[in-house]
Backbone as numpy.savetxt, mean C-alpha at the origin, in Angstrom:
# Nx Ny Nz CAx CAy CAz Cx Cy Cz
-20.28 -27.46 14.95 -21.13 -26.28 14.95 -20.23 -25.03 14.95
-20.47 -24.11 14.03 -19.62 -22.91 13.97 -19.84 -22.00 15.16
-18.77 -21.25 15.44 -18.86 -20.28 16.53 -19.79 -19.14 16.15
-20.28 -18.45 17.16 -21.10 -17.27 16.93 -20.18 -16.15 16.46
-20.57 -15.50 15.39 -19.74 -14.43 14.84 -19.87 -13.20 15.73
-18.72 -12.72 16.21 -18.72 -11.58 17.13 -19.19 -10.30 16.46
-18.80 -10.11 15.23 -19.14 -8.87 14.52 -19.80 -9.24 13.20
-21.10 -9.57 13.20 -21.76 -10.00 11.95 -21.86 -8.85 10.95
-21.97 -9.22 9.70 -22.07 -8.23 8.63 -23.39 -7.48 8.75
-23.29 -6.17 8.65 -24.51 -5.35 8.68 -25.25 -5.55 7.36
-26.49 -5.15 7.32 -27.25 -5.31 6.08 -26.71 -4.33 5.04
-26.65 -4.80 3.80 -26.11 -4.00 2.71 -27.19 -3.11 2.11
-26.80 -1.91 1.71 -27.73 -1.06 0.98 -27.79 -1.57 -0.46
-28.80 -1.14 -1.19 -28.93 -1.56 -2.59 -27.74 -1.08 -3.42
-27.29 0.13 -3.13 -26.14 0.67 -3.85 -24.88 -0.15 -3.57
-24.66 -0.50 -2.29 -23.49 -1.31 -1.93 -23.56 -2.68 -2.60
-24.74 -3.31 -2.56 -24.89 -4.63 -3.16 -24.61 -4.57 -4.67
-25.13 -3.55 -5.34 -24.92 -3.41 -6.78 -23.43 -3.20 -7.09
-22.78 -2.38 -6.29 -21.35 -2.13 -6.50 -20.54 -3.39 -6.24
-20.87 -4.13 -5.18 -20.15 -5.37 -4.88 -20.34 -6.40 -5.98
-21.55 -6.51 -6.49 -21.79 -7.47 -7.57 -21.04 -7.08 -8.83
-21.00 -5.78 -9.13 -20.26 -5.31 -10.30 -18.76 -5.60 -10.13
-18.24 -5.30 -8.95 -16.81 -5.53 -8.70 -16.47 -7.02 -8.71
-17.36 -7.86 -8.21 -17.08 -9.30 -8.14 -16.99 -9.93 -9.52
-17.59 -9.29 -10.54 -17.54 -9.81 -11.92 -16.52 -9.10 -12.79
-15.85 -8.11 -12.24 -14.96 -7.27 -13.02 -13.70 -8.02 -13.45
-13.30 -7.75 -14.69 -12.04 -8.30 -15.21 -10.96 -7.23 -15.28
-11.32 -6.00 -14.95 -10.38 -4.89 -15.06 -9.96 -4.34 -13.70
-10.60 -4.80 -12.65 -10.28 -4.35 -11.31 -9.21 -5.28 -10.72
-8.43 -4.77 -9.78 -7.39 -5.57 -9.14 -8.00 -6.83 -8.51
-7.30 -7.93 -8.63 -7.81 -9.22 -8.16 -8.12 -9.21 -6.67
-7.34 -8.48 -5.89 -7.57 -8.44 -4.44 -8.91 -7.79 -4.13
-9.27 -6.75 -4.88 -10.54 -6.07 -4.65 -11.70 -6.95 -5.10
-11.53 -7.67 -6.22 -12.56 -8.60 -6.69 -12.79 -9.68 -5.64
-11.70 -10.21 -5.09 -11.83 -11.25 -4.05 -12.52 -10.74 -2.80
-12.22 -9.53 -2.41 -12.86 -8.96 -1.22 -14.35 -8.73 -1.47
-14.70 -8.27 -2.66 -16.11 -8.08 -2.99 -16.85 -9.41 -2.96
-16.24 -10.46 -3.52 -16.86 -11.78 -3.50 -17.04 -12.28 -2.07
-16.06 -12.02 -1.23 -16.13 -12.46 0.15 -17.28 -11.78 0.88
-17.41 -10.48 0.73 -18.50 -9.75 1.40 -19.85 -10.25 0.88
-19.96 -10.47 -0.42 -21.21 -10.99 -0.97 -21.52 -12.39 -0.43
-20.50 -13.22 -0.29 -20.71 -14.57 0.24 -21.22 -14.51 1.67
-20.65 -13.64 2.48 -21.10 -13.50 3.87 -22.51 -12.94 3.91
-22.83 -12.04 2.98 -24.17 -11.45 2.98 -25.26 -12.46 2.60
-24.88 -13.54 1.92 -25.86 -14.58 1.57 -26.11 -15.55 2.71
-25.37 -15.40 3.79 -25.59 -16.26 4.96 -24.49 -17.26 5.23
-23.44 -17.26 4.45 -22.32 -18.17 4.71 -21.61 -17.75 5.98
-21.04 -18.73 6.69 -20.21 -18.40 7.83 -18.89 -17.86 7.30
-18.10 -17.30 8.19 -16.81 -16.74 7.77 -15.91 -17.83 7.20
-15.92 -19.00 7.81 -15.08 -20.10 7.34 -15.54 -20.58 5.97
-16.84 -20.72 5.77 -17.37 -21.13 4.47 -17.04 -20.10 3.40
-17.22 -18.83 3.73 -16.92 -17.76 2.77 -15.44 -17.75 2.43
-14.60 -18.01 3.43 -13.15 -18.04 3.19 -12.81 -19.17 2.22
-13.35 -20.33 2.45 -13.06 -21.46 1.55 -13.62 -21.20 0.16
-14.82 -20.65 0.07 -15.46 -20.39 -1.22 -14.68 -19.37 -2.03
-14.05 -18.41 -1.35 -13.31 -17.35 -2.04 -11.81 -17.62 -2.14
-11.38 -18.77 -1.66 -9.97 -19.13 -1.79 -9.07 -18.61 -0.70
-9.64 -18.22 0.42 -8.83 -17.78 1.56 -8.52 -18.98 2.44
-7.56 -18.82 3.32 -7.15 -19.94 4.17 -8.01 -20.11 5.40
-8.42 -19.00 6.00 -9.19 -19.11 7.24 -10.24 -18.02 7.32
-11.11 -18.16 8.27 -12.16 -17.18 8.47 -11.71 -15.94 9.21
-10.51 -15.95 9.77 -10.02 -14.78 10.52 -9.89 -13.56 9.62
-9.34 -13.75 8.43 -9.21 -12.64 7.50 -10.58 -12.13 7.05
-11.52 -13.05 6.90 -12.88 -12.65 6.53 -13.50 -11.84 7.66
-13.27 -12.25 8.89 -13.81 -11.53 10.05 -13.25 -10.11 10.10
-11.96 -9.95 9.83 -11.36 -8.61 9.83 -11.92 -7.76 8.69
-12.11 -8.39 7.51 -12.67 -7.68 6.37 -14.10 -7.23 6.66
-14.90 -8.10 7.26 -16.28 -7.76 7.60 -16.31 -6.62 8.61
-15.43 -6.67 9.59 -15.38 -5.62 10.59 -15.03 -4.28 9.94
-14.03 -4.29 9.03 -13.66 -3.07 8.32 -14.81 -2.58 7.44
-15.52 -3.53 6.80 -16.64 -3.15 5.94 -17.76 -2.52 6.77
-18.01 -3.06 7.95 -19.04 -2.49 8.81 -18.71 -1.05 9.20
-17.44 -0.77 9.39 -17.02 0.57 9.81 -16.90 1.55 8.65
-16.32 1.09 7.53 -15.94 2.01 6.45 -16.73 1.83 5.16
-17.55 0.82 5.06 -18.31 0.58 3.84 -17.42 0.10 2.71
-17.68 0.57 1.51 -16.94 0.11 0.33 -15.47 0.49 0.36
-15.09 1.46 1.17 -13.67 1.84 1.32 -12.85 0.67 1.86
-13.51 -0.27 2.55 -12.81 -1.42 3.13 -12.23 -2.33 2.06
-12.73 -2.24 0.84 -12.22 -3.10 -0.23 -10.89 -2.63 -0.76
-10.59 -1.35 -0.61 -9.36 -0.79 -1.15 -8.14 -1.30 -0.38
-7.02 -1.33 -1.06 -5.78 -1.74 -0.43 -5.26 -0.60 0.42
-4.94 -0.92 1.65 -4.45 0.11 2.57 -2.93 0.18 2.49
-2.35 1.29 2.93 -0.89 1.40 2.90 -0.24 0.30 3.73
0.84 -0.22 3.22 1.54 -1.30 3.91 2.49 -0.78 4.96
3.43 -1.59 5.33 4.36 -1.25 6.39 5.61 -0.54 5.93
5.61 -0.09 4.69 6.81 0.58 4.22 6.89 1.99 4.81
8.09 2.51 4.94 8.23 3.85 5.51 7.67 4.91 4.58
7.26 6.03 5.12 6.72 7.09 4.27 7.81 7.69 3.38
7.40 8.24 2.27 8.34 8.86 1.34 8.86 10.14 1.96
10.17 10.21 2.14 10.79 11.37 2.77 11.20 12.39 1.71
11.72 11.89 0.61 12.20 12.78 -0.44 11.25 12.69 -1.63
10.65 13.80 -1.98 9.73 13.86 -3.11 10.48 14.06 -4.41
9.74 14.39 -5.45 10.35 14.51 -6.78 11.34 15.68 -6.86
11.06 16.77 -6.17 11.98 17.92 -6.20 13.32 17.55 -5.57
13.27 16.85 -4.44 14.51 16.44 -3.77 15.28 15.42 -4.61
14.52 14.49 -5.23 15.17 13.47 -6.07 15.85 14.15 -7.26
15.19 15.14 -7.85 15.80 15.87 -8.97 17.06 16.61 -8.53
17.04 17.16 -7.33 18.23 17.86 -6.80 19.39 16.88 -6.63
19.10 15.69 -6.13 20.15 14.67 -5.97 20.71 14.30 -7.35
19.84 14.10 -8.32 20.29 13.72 -9.67 21.10 14.83 -10.33
20.68 16.09 -10.16 21.43 17.21 -10.73 22.84 17.26 -10.16
22.96 17.09 -8.87 24.27 17.12 -8.23 25.13 15.95 -8.70
24.54 14.77 -8.83 25.30 13.60 -9.26 25.73 13.71 -10.72
24.96 14.38 -11.54 25.28 14.49 -12.96 26.35 15.53 -13.27
26.47 16.52 -12.42 27.48 17.55 -12.69 28.86 17.02 -12.32
29.85 17.55 -12.98 31.23 17.16 -12.68 31.65 17.81 -11.36
32.28 17.07 -10.47 32.67 17.67 -9.19 33.82 18.66 -9.36
33.78 19.68 -8.53 34.84 20.68 -8.51 35.89 20.19 -7.50
37.12 20.05 -7.96 38.16 19.47 -7.12 38.38 20.28 -5.84
38.36 21.59 -5.94 38.61 22.42 -4.75 37.38 22.50 -3.85
36.24 22.71 -4.46 35.02 22.90 -3.66 34.51 21.58 -3.08
34.48 20.53 -3.91 33.91 19.25 -3.47 34.94 18.31 -2.86
36.21 18.59 -3.10 37.27 17.76 -2.51 37.49 16.45 -3.22
37.04 16.34 -4.47 37.23 15.10 -5.22 37.19 15.39 -6.71
37.78 14.49 -7.49 37.74 14.62 -8.94 36.64 13.73 -9.54
36.24 12.72 -8.81 35.16 11.82 -9.25 34.23 11.56 -8.07
32.96 11.35 -8.38 31.99 11.10 -7.33 32.08 9.68 -6.81
32.02 9.55 -5.52 31.73 8.27 -4.87 30.45 8.51 -4.08
29.85 7.47 -3.58 28.62 7.66 -2.81 28.85 8.52 -1.58
29.97 8.30 -0.92 30.25 9.04 0.32 30.52 10.51 0.03
31.32 10.80 -1.00 31.59 12.21 -1.30 30.34 12.92 -1.80
29.52 12.24 -2.60 28.25 12.82 -3.04 27.33 13.07 -1.85
27.33 12.14 -0.92 26.52 12.29 0.30 26.98 13.52 1.09
28.28 13.69 1.25 28.81 14.83 2.01 28.44 16.16 1.34
28.57 16.22 0.02 28.24 17.45 -0.70 26.75 17.76 -0.58
25.92 16.77 -0.75 24.47 16.99 -0.66 24.06 17.39 0.76
24.69 16.79 1.74 24.37 17.17 3.13 24.79 18.61 3.40
25.93 19.00 2.85 26.47 20.34 3.11 25.72 21.40 2.31
25.53 21.19 1.02 25.01 22.23 0.15 23.49 22.22 0.00
22.90 21.05 -0.08 21.47 20.97 -0.42 20.58 20.84 0.80
21.15 20.71 1.96 20.34 20.63 3.17 19.74 19.27 3.45
20.34 18.22 2.91 19.89 16.85 3.20 20.66 16.35 4.43
20.18 16.71 5.62 20.93 16.40 6.83 21.05 14.90 7.09
20.03 14.14 6.73 20.01 12.72 7.07 20.05 11.83 5.84
20.57 12.33 4.74 20.63 11.58 3.49 21.61 10.42 3.60
21.16 9.22 3.26 22.03 8.05 3.32 22.52 7.68 1.93
23.57 6.90 1.89 24.09 6.43 0.61 23.09 5.46 -0.03
22.34 4.75 0.77 21.32 3.84 0.24 20.23 4.63 -0.51
19.87 5.79 0.02 18.88 6.64 -0.64 19.44 7.16 -1.97
20.70 7.54 -1.98 21.32 8.01 -3.21 21.31 6.90 -4.26
21.62 5.69 -3.85 21.59 4.55 -4.77 20.18 4.34 -5.31
19.18 4.47 -4.47 17.79 4.29 -4.90 17.33 5.33 -5.89
17.86 6.54 -5.76 17.48 7.63 -6.68 18.21 7.43 -7.98
């Protein structure tokens, strides 16, 4: 006998149901969003979380329970992919362009202290001149 669901799915509005059905059949939407729409629709038909998980190709009902809880709170926004655990972008396009401009110019032997760029000398110049106080060589490599 399945456990009692702590946070059951709220009743769907007609607009939400229509959107979920459209998304569940979509071939142009991201697969993760299609799967989430199918999962919510499966739960709305009366399936338990475990049954809905198996029907939609998930491993367990725990993920379905979290999705249902998010859907109850946020509605259709719960289907969207949320930001992951990666760090926020510190340097935007203007800063990246500044790093590239400095790396592309020929170093001045007297001013920059080198005839050719290395990561460390480029880092020192950018920290000194461009105001990148915490710029790492790894960031320079990424740019």
